[in-house]
């Protein structure tokens, strides 16, 4: 008898626990410190309530949106997540294939376990010679960047992403050091033998290794990533390629304005899934201030705690152009590889479609702040 597919994201999370090692599960699921922000990311969505409109013609609905000038069929992107091969041997390749099938944008992590080029090929991307025109870059892939102390390494990563056809550079700014993730410390987190940092594979001294009494990932951040990064460095990053800059990890209106002034074309409101500063504000609670500060000067996206189509509707009502999905993608990957990731996105797409119909919204332009109230 064919097993019944999970009918929502929470069921996928439950089933994923059967497929993951304890170390992998704790790495994916955990937050920093007491995990206050991790829990609040979810609880905050539940505090917002919807105020639907009635007697609106919703017989035809359009879920498309435009991000960085490109029309997407749905307002759901895949957030950058490291070490996806811990969930399934195909890792980021399976995720990329699922995203390509649905026309969703995938953001590839610097700390991926499949390379920039492998993921580009998996998403059926045409890889032109460097340099190339924007028209030739035809994949819906962004590259998430951690700036290393070695600027030559950082420069090489950006150039590889551009050459491989990625369409944006997504700079994570909320991780000058790694948050204190106690589950990883307890497990002394390290990548299993045979698994590597695929984008850094040529550099044998860069690895996530066992460190007695601590997380190997914490040691990696301490040794390799640059905690001295400032707003001034954004100009240098943008000089490395013509890719539009997306700044991820903003929780304040003044920081969002600064990001736009420094050239960012999009801002991702994010607290890193509750994995960095514990007690930081929930992403959805920070959204309205940032939207008000930035206006139409840049695209605003948000991540953290999204588990239902109604969550996406609330985020759009508060001013986001789209959302990024994190952990649920990993649950789908662990349960059923590419098909699991695809089903996760389809579940949210279908839930959003229903929520829009029941709220009197035929397209994303109909969604505004009058639809939602916070308590």
Coordinates of C-alpha atoms in Angstrom, one line a residue:
X1 CA 0.0 0.0 0.0
X2 CA 1.4 3.4 -1.0
X3 CA 2.0 5.6 2.1
X4 CA -0.3 8.6 2.3
X5 CA 1.7 11.9 1.7
X6 CA 1.8 14.4 4.5
X7 CA -1.0 16.9 4.2
X8 CA 0.8 19.9 5.8
X9 CA 4.3 21.0 6.7
X10 CA 4.0 20.0 10.4
X11 CA 3.4 16.4 9.3
X12 CA 6.5 16.6 7.2
X13 CA 8.5 17.7 10.2
X14 CA 7.3 14.8 12.2
X15 CA 8.2 12.3 9.5
X16 CA 11.6 13.9 8.9
X17 CA 12.7 12.9 12.4
X18 CA 12.5 9.3 11.2
X19 CA 15.1 9.9 8.5
X20 CA 17.6 12.1 10.2
X21 CA 20.5 11.4 12.6
X22 CA 20.1 13.1 16.0
X23 CA 23.1 15.4 15.1
X24 CA 21.5 16.4 11.8
X25 CA 18.0 16.9 13.3
X26 CA 19.4 19.1 16.1
X27 CA 21.5 21.1 13.7
X28 CA 18.5 21.8 11.5
X29 CA 15.9 22.3 14.2
X30 CA 17.7 24.2 16.8
X31 CA 18.0 27.9 17.6
X32 CA 20.4 29.9 19.7
X33 CA 20.4 30.1 23.5
X34 CA 17.1 29.3 25.1
X35 CA 15.5 29.3 21.6
X36 CA 13.1 32.2 22.5
X37 CA 13.4 33.7 19.1
X38 CA 13.0 30.3 17.4
X39 CA 9.7 29.8 19.1
X40 CA 8.5 33.4 18.7
X41 CA 9.0 33.3 14.9
X42 CA 6.1 30.9 14.8
X43 CA 4.1 32.3 17.7
X44 CA 4.2 35.8 16.1
X45 CA 2.4 34.7 13.0
X46 CA -0.4 33.3 15.2
X47 CA -0.8 36.7 16.9
X48 CA -1.8 38.3 13.6
X49 CA -5.5 37.8 12.5
X50 CA -7.1 38.2 9.1
X51 CA -10.0 40.5 8.2
X52 CA -11.4 39.0 4.9
X53 CA -13.4 40.9 2.3
X54 CA -16.6 39.4 1.0
X55 CA -18.4 39.3 -2.3
X56 CA -15.3 39.8 -4.4
X57 CA -14.9 37.9 -7.7
X58 CA -12.1 35.4 -7.0
X59 CA -13.0 32.9 -9.7
X60 CA -9.6 33.5 -11.2
X61 CA -6.5 34.0 -9.0
X62 CA -3.0 35.0 -9.9
X63 CA -0.2 34.3 -7.4
X64 CA 2.7 35.8 -9.4
X65 CA 5.0 38.5 -8.1
X66 CA 8.0 40.5 -9.4
X67 CA 11.3 40.3 -7.5
X68 CA 14.4 42.2 -8.8
X69 CA 12.5 42.8 -12.0
X70 CA 11.8 39.2 -12.7
X71 CA 8.3 37.8 -12.6
X72 CA 7.9 34.7 -10.5
X73 CA 4.8 32.4 -10.5
X74 CA 4.5 32.4 -6.8
X75 CA 5.8 34.5 -3.9
X76 CA 7.8 31.7 -2.3
X77 CA 11.6 31.4 -2.4
X78 CA 13.9 28.8 -0.9
X79 CA 16.1 30.3 1.8
X80 CA 19.8 29.6 1.9
X81 CA 20.5 26.5 4.2
X82 CA 23.8 24.8 4.7
X83 CA 24.7 21.1 4.6
X84 CA 21.6 19.8 2.8
X85 CA 23.3 16.5 2.2
X86 CA 22.7 15.8 5.9
X87 CA 19.0 15.4 5.0
X88 CA 19.5 13.4 1.7
X89 CA 22.5 12.4 -0.4
X90 CA 21.2 14.5 -3.3
X91 CA 21.1 17.6 -1.0
X92 CA 21.1 20.9 -2.8
X93 CA 20.8 19.3 -6.2
X94 CA 17.4 17.8 -5.3
X95 CA 16.3 21.1 -3.9
X96 CA 17.3 22.9 -7.0
X97 CA 15.5 20.5 -9.3
X98 CA 12.3 20.9 -7.3
X99 CA 12.6 24.7 -7.3
X100 CA 13.2 24.7 -11.1
X101 CA 10.1 22.6 -11.7
X102 CA 7.9 25.1 -9.9
X103 CA 9.7 28.3 -11.1
X104 CA 10.7 29.1 -7.5
X105 CA 14.0 30.9 -6.7
X106 CA 16.5 29.0 -4.7
X107 CA 19.2 30.8 -2.7
X108 CA 22.3 28.6 -2.4
X109 CA 24.4 28.8 0.7
X110 CA 28.1 29.4 0.7
X111 CA 28.3 26.4 3.1
X112 CA 26.5 24.0 0.7
X113 CA 27.4 20.4 0.3
X114 CA 26.9 20.6 -3.5
X115 CA 28.9 23.1 -5.6
X116 CA 27.8 26.3 -7.2
X117 CA 28.2 24.7 -10.6
X118 CA 26.5 21.4 -9.8
X119 CA 23.4 23.2 -8.5
X120 CA 23.3 25.5 -11.6
X121 CA 23.4 22.4 -13.8
X122 CA 20.7 20.7 -11.8
X123 CA 18.4 23.6 -12.3
X124 CA 18.9 23.3 -16.1
X125 CA 20.8 26.5 -16.1
X126 CA 22.7 27.6 -19.2
X127 CA 26.3 28.4 -18.1
X128 CA 27.7 31.2 -20.2
X129 CA 31.3 32.3 -20.3
X130 CA 32.3 35.1 -17.9
X131 CA 31.3 37.9 -18.4
X132 CA 27.7 37.5 -19.7
X133 CA 24.6 39.6 -20.1
X134 CA 21.7 39.6 -17.8
X135 CA 19.5 38.1 -20.5
X136 CA 21.8 35.1 -20.7
X137 CA 21.5 34.4 -17.0
X138 CA 18.3 32.4 -17.2
X139 CA 18.2 30.4 -14.0
X140 CA 16.2 31.4 -10.9
X141 CA 19.2 31.0 -8.6
X142 CA 20.7 33.4 -6.0
X143 CA 24.0 32.9 -4.2
X144 CA 24.2 33.5 -0.5
X145 CA 27.6 34.9 0.6
X146 CA 29.5 34.7 3.9
X147 CA 32.5 37.0 3.6
X148 CA 35.7 35.2 4.6
X149 CA 38.8 36.7 6.0
X150 CA 40.5 35.7 2.8
X151 CA 39.1 38.3 0.3
X152 CA 40.5 36.4 -2.6
X153 CA 38.3 33.4 -1.6
X154 CA 35.3 35.7 -1.3
X155 CA 36.0 37.3 -4.7
X156 CA 36.4 33.8 -6.3
X157 CA 33.0 32.7 -4.9
X158 CA 31.2 35.7 -6.3
X159 CA 32.9 35.3 -9.8
X160 CA 31.9 31.6 -9.9
X161 CA 28.3 32.4 -9.0
X162 CA 28.2 35.0 -11.7
X163 CA 29.8 32.8 -14.3
X164 CA 27.3 29.9 -13.5
X165 CA 24.3 32.1 -14.1
X166 CA 23.1 33.1 -10.6
X167 CA 21.0 36.2 -10.7
X168 CA 21.7 37.9 -7.4
X169 CA 24.2 38.0 -4.6
X170 CA 22.6 37.6 -1.2
X171 CA 24.8 38.9 1.6
X172 CA 24.1 37.6 5.1
X173 CA 24.8 40.4 7.6
X174 CA 23.6 38.9 10.9
X175 CA 26.5 36.5 11.5
X176 CA 29.7 38.3 12.3
X177 CA 30.1 35.4 14.7
X178 CA 28.0 32.3 15.1
X179 CA 25.2 32.3 17.7
X180 CA 25.5 30.0 20.7
X181 CA 23.6 26.9 19.6
X182 CA 23.7 24.6 22.6
X183 CA 22.4 21.5 20.8
X184 CA 25.3 21.7 18.4
X185 CA 27.7 22.2 21.2
X186 CA 26.3 19.2 23.1
X187 CA 26.6 17.1 19.9
X188 CA 30.0 18.5 19.0
X189 CA 28.6 19.1 15.5
X190 CA 30.8 18.0 12.6
X191 CA 30.1 16.9 9.1
X192 CA 30.3 13.1 8.7
X193 CA 33.2 11.6 6.8
X194 CA 32.9 12.0 3.0
X195 CA 30.8 15.2 3.2
X196 CA 32.5 18.5 2.4
X197 CA 32.1 22.2 1.9
X198 CA 31.6 21.8 -1.8
X199 CA 32.2 25.4 -2.7
X200 CA 35.5 25.4 -0.8
X201 CA 36.6 21.9 -1.7
X202 CA 39.8 23.0 -3.3
X203 CA 40.9 24.5 0.0
X204 CA 41.7 21.5 2.2
X205 CA 42.3 23.6 5.3
X206 CA 38.7 24.8 5.4
X207 CA 36.5 22.1 7.0
X208 CA 33.8 21.6 9.6
X209 CA 35.6 19.2 11.9
X210 CA 35.3 17.8 15.4
X211 CA 36.4 20.1 18.1
X212 CA 36.3 18.7 21.7
X213 CA 33.7 20.4 23.7
X214 CA 32.3 22.7 21.1
X215 CA 30.6 22.9 17.7
X216 CA 32.8 22.5 14.7
X217 CA 30.7 25.1 12.9
X218 CA 31.3 27.6 15.7
X219 CA 35.1 27.0 15.3
X220 CA 34.8 27.5 11.6
X221 CA 33.1 30.8 11.9
X222 CA 35.6 32.0 14.5
X223 CA 38.6 31.0 12.3
X224 CA 37.4 31.8 8.8
X225 CA 34.6 34.4 8.5
X226 CA 35.2 38.1 8.8
X227 CA 33.6 39.8 11.9
X228 CA 35.0 43.2 10.8
X229 CA 32.6 43.5 7.9
X230 CA 30.9 46.9 7.7
X231 CA 28.7 48.9 5.4
X232 CA 31.8 50.2 3.6
X233 CA 32.5 46.7 2.4
X234 CA 29.3 46.6 0.4
X235 CA 30.8 48.8 -2.3
X236 CA 33.7 46.4 -2.7
X237 CA 31.4 43.4 -2.9
X238 CA 29.4 45.1 -5.7
X239 CA 32.5 45.8 -7.6
X240 CA 33.1 42.1 -8.0
X241 CA 30.2 41.5 -10.4
X242 CA 27.2 43.2 -11.9
X243 CA 24.8 41.0 -9.8
X244 CA 22.2 42.9 -7.8
X245 CA 22.9 42.9 -4.1
X246 CA 20.4 41.4 -1.6
X247 CA 21.0 42.1 2.1
X248 CA 19.7 39.4 4.4
X249 CA 19.4 39.6 8.2
X250 CA 17.9 43.1 8.7
X251 CA 15.5 43.7 11.7
X252 CA 15.5 47.6 11.9
X253 CA 14.2 50.3 9.7
X254 CA 17.4 52.4 10.0
X255 CA 19.5 49.4 8.9
X256 CA 17.2 48.8 6.0
X257 CA 17.6 52.4 4.8
X258 CA 21.4 52.1 5.2
X259 CA 21.4 48.9 3.1
X260 CA 19.5 50.6 0.3
X261 CA 21.7 53.6 0.4
X262 CA 24.7 51.3 0.1
X263 CA 23.2 49.8 -3.1
X264 CA 21.0 46.9 -2.0
X265 CA 18.2 46.1 -4.4
X266 CA 16.3 43.9 -2.0
X267 CA 16.3 43.4 1.8
X268 CA 15.4 40.2 3.6
X269 CA 13.9 40.7 7.0
X270 CA 15.3 37.9 9.0
X271 CA 16.6 36.8 12.3
X272 CA 18.4 33.8 10.8
X273 CA 15.6 31.4 11.9
X274 CA 16.3 32.2 15.6
X275 CA 19.8 30.8 15.3
X276 CA 21.9 33.9 16.0
X277 CA 20.8 36.4 18.6
X278 CA 18.3 34.9 21.0
X279 CA 15.6 37.2 22.2
X280 CA 15.8 39.1 18.8
X281 CA 12.5 40.3 17.5
X282 CA 10.4 37.9 15.4
X283 CA 10.9 38.6 11.7
X284 CA 7.2 39.2 11.0
X285 CA 7.1 41.7 13.9
X286 CA 10.0 43.7 12.3
X287 CA 8.5 43.7 8.8
X288 CA 6.1 46.7 9.0
X289 CA 8.8 49.1 10.3
X290 CA 11.2 48.1 7.5
X291 CA 8.5 48.4 4.8
X292 CA 7.6 51.9 6.0
X293 CA 11.3 52.9 6.1
X294 CA 12.2 51.6 2.6
X295 CA 9.0 52.3 0.7
X296 CA 9.4 51.3 -3.0
X297 CA 13.2 51.9 -3.0
X298 CA 13.9 48.1 -2.8
X299 CA 12.0 44.8 -2.7
X300 CA 11.3 43.6 0.8
X301 CA 11.2 39.9 1.6
X302 CA 10.8 38.0 4.9
X303 CA 11.6 34.6 6.4
X304 CA 11.2 32.8 9.7
X305 CA 8.3 30.7 11.1
X306 CA 6.3 30.4 7.9
X307 CA 4.3 27.1 7.9
X308 CA 1.0 27.9 6.4
X309 CA -0.4 29.7 3.3
X310 CA -2.1 32.1 5.7
X311 CA 1.3 33.0 7.1
X312 CA 2.3 34.0 3.6
X313 CA -0.9 36.1 3.2
X314 CA -0.1 37.9 6.4
X315 CA 3.4 38.6 5.4
X316 CA 2.2 40.0 2.0
X317 CA -0.4 42.1 3.8
X318 CA 2.3 43.6 6.0
X319 CA 4.3 44.7 2.9
X320 CA 6.6 41.8 1.9
X321 CA 6.9 41.1 -1.8
X322 CA 7.6 37.4 -1.1
X323 CA 8.7 35.0 1.6
X324 CA 11.6 32.6 2.0
X325 CA 11.1 29.1 3.3
X326 CA 13.7 27.4 5.3
X327 CA 13.4 24.4 7.6
X328 CA 10.3 22.9 5.9
X329 CA 12.4 22.5 2.8
X330 CA 14.8 20.3 4.8
X331 CA 11.9 18.2 6.1
X332 CA 10.6 17.6 2.6
X333 CA 14.1 16.8 1.4
X334 CA 14.6 14.3 4.3
X335 CA 11.3 12.5 3.7
X336 CA 11.2 12.3 -0.1
X337 CA 14.2 14.1 -1.7
X338 CA 13.2 16.2 -4.7
X339 CA 9.6 15.1 -4.6
X340 CA 9.3 16.1 -1.0
X341 CA 10.7 19.6 -1.6
X342 CA 8.3 20.0 -4.5
X343 CA 5.4 18.9 -2.4
X344 CA 6.3 21.3 0.4
X345 CA 6.1 24.2 -2.0
X346 CA 3.0 23.0 -3.6
X347 CA 1.2 22.6 -0.2
X348 CA 2.0 26.2 0.6
X349 CA 1.1 27.4 -2.8
X350 CA -2.3 25.7 -2.6
X351 CA -2.9 27.0 0.9
X352 CA -2.1 30.5 -0.2
X353 CA -4.4 30.2 -3.1
X354 CA -7.3 29.2 -0.9
X355 CA -6.5 31.9 1.7
X356 CA -6.5 34.5 -1.0
X357 CA -9.9 33.4 -2.3
X358 CA -11.4 33.3 1.1
X359 CA -10.0 36.8 1.9
X360 CA -11.4 38.4 -1.3
X361 CA -8.0 38.7 -3.1
X362 CA -7.8 37.7 -6.8
X363 CA -4.1 38.6 -7.1
X364 CA -1.3 39.8 -4.9
X365 CA -2.0 43.4 -5.7
X366 CA -5.3 43.0 -3.8
X367 CA -3.5 42.1 -0.6
X368 CA -3.0 45.1 1.7
X369 CA -2.5 46.0 5.3
X370 CA -6.3 46.3 5.9
X371 CA -6.5 42.5 5.7
X372 CA -4.5 41.9 8.9
X373 CA -4.5 43.1 12.5
X374 CA -1.9 42.4 15.2
X375 CA -2.5 41.9 18.8

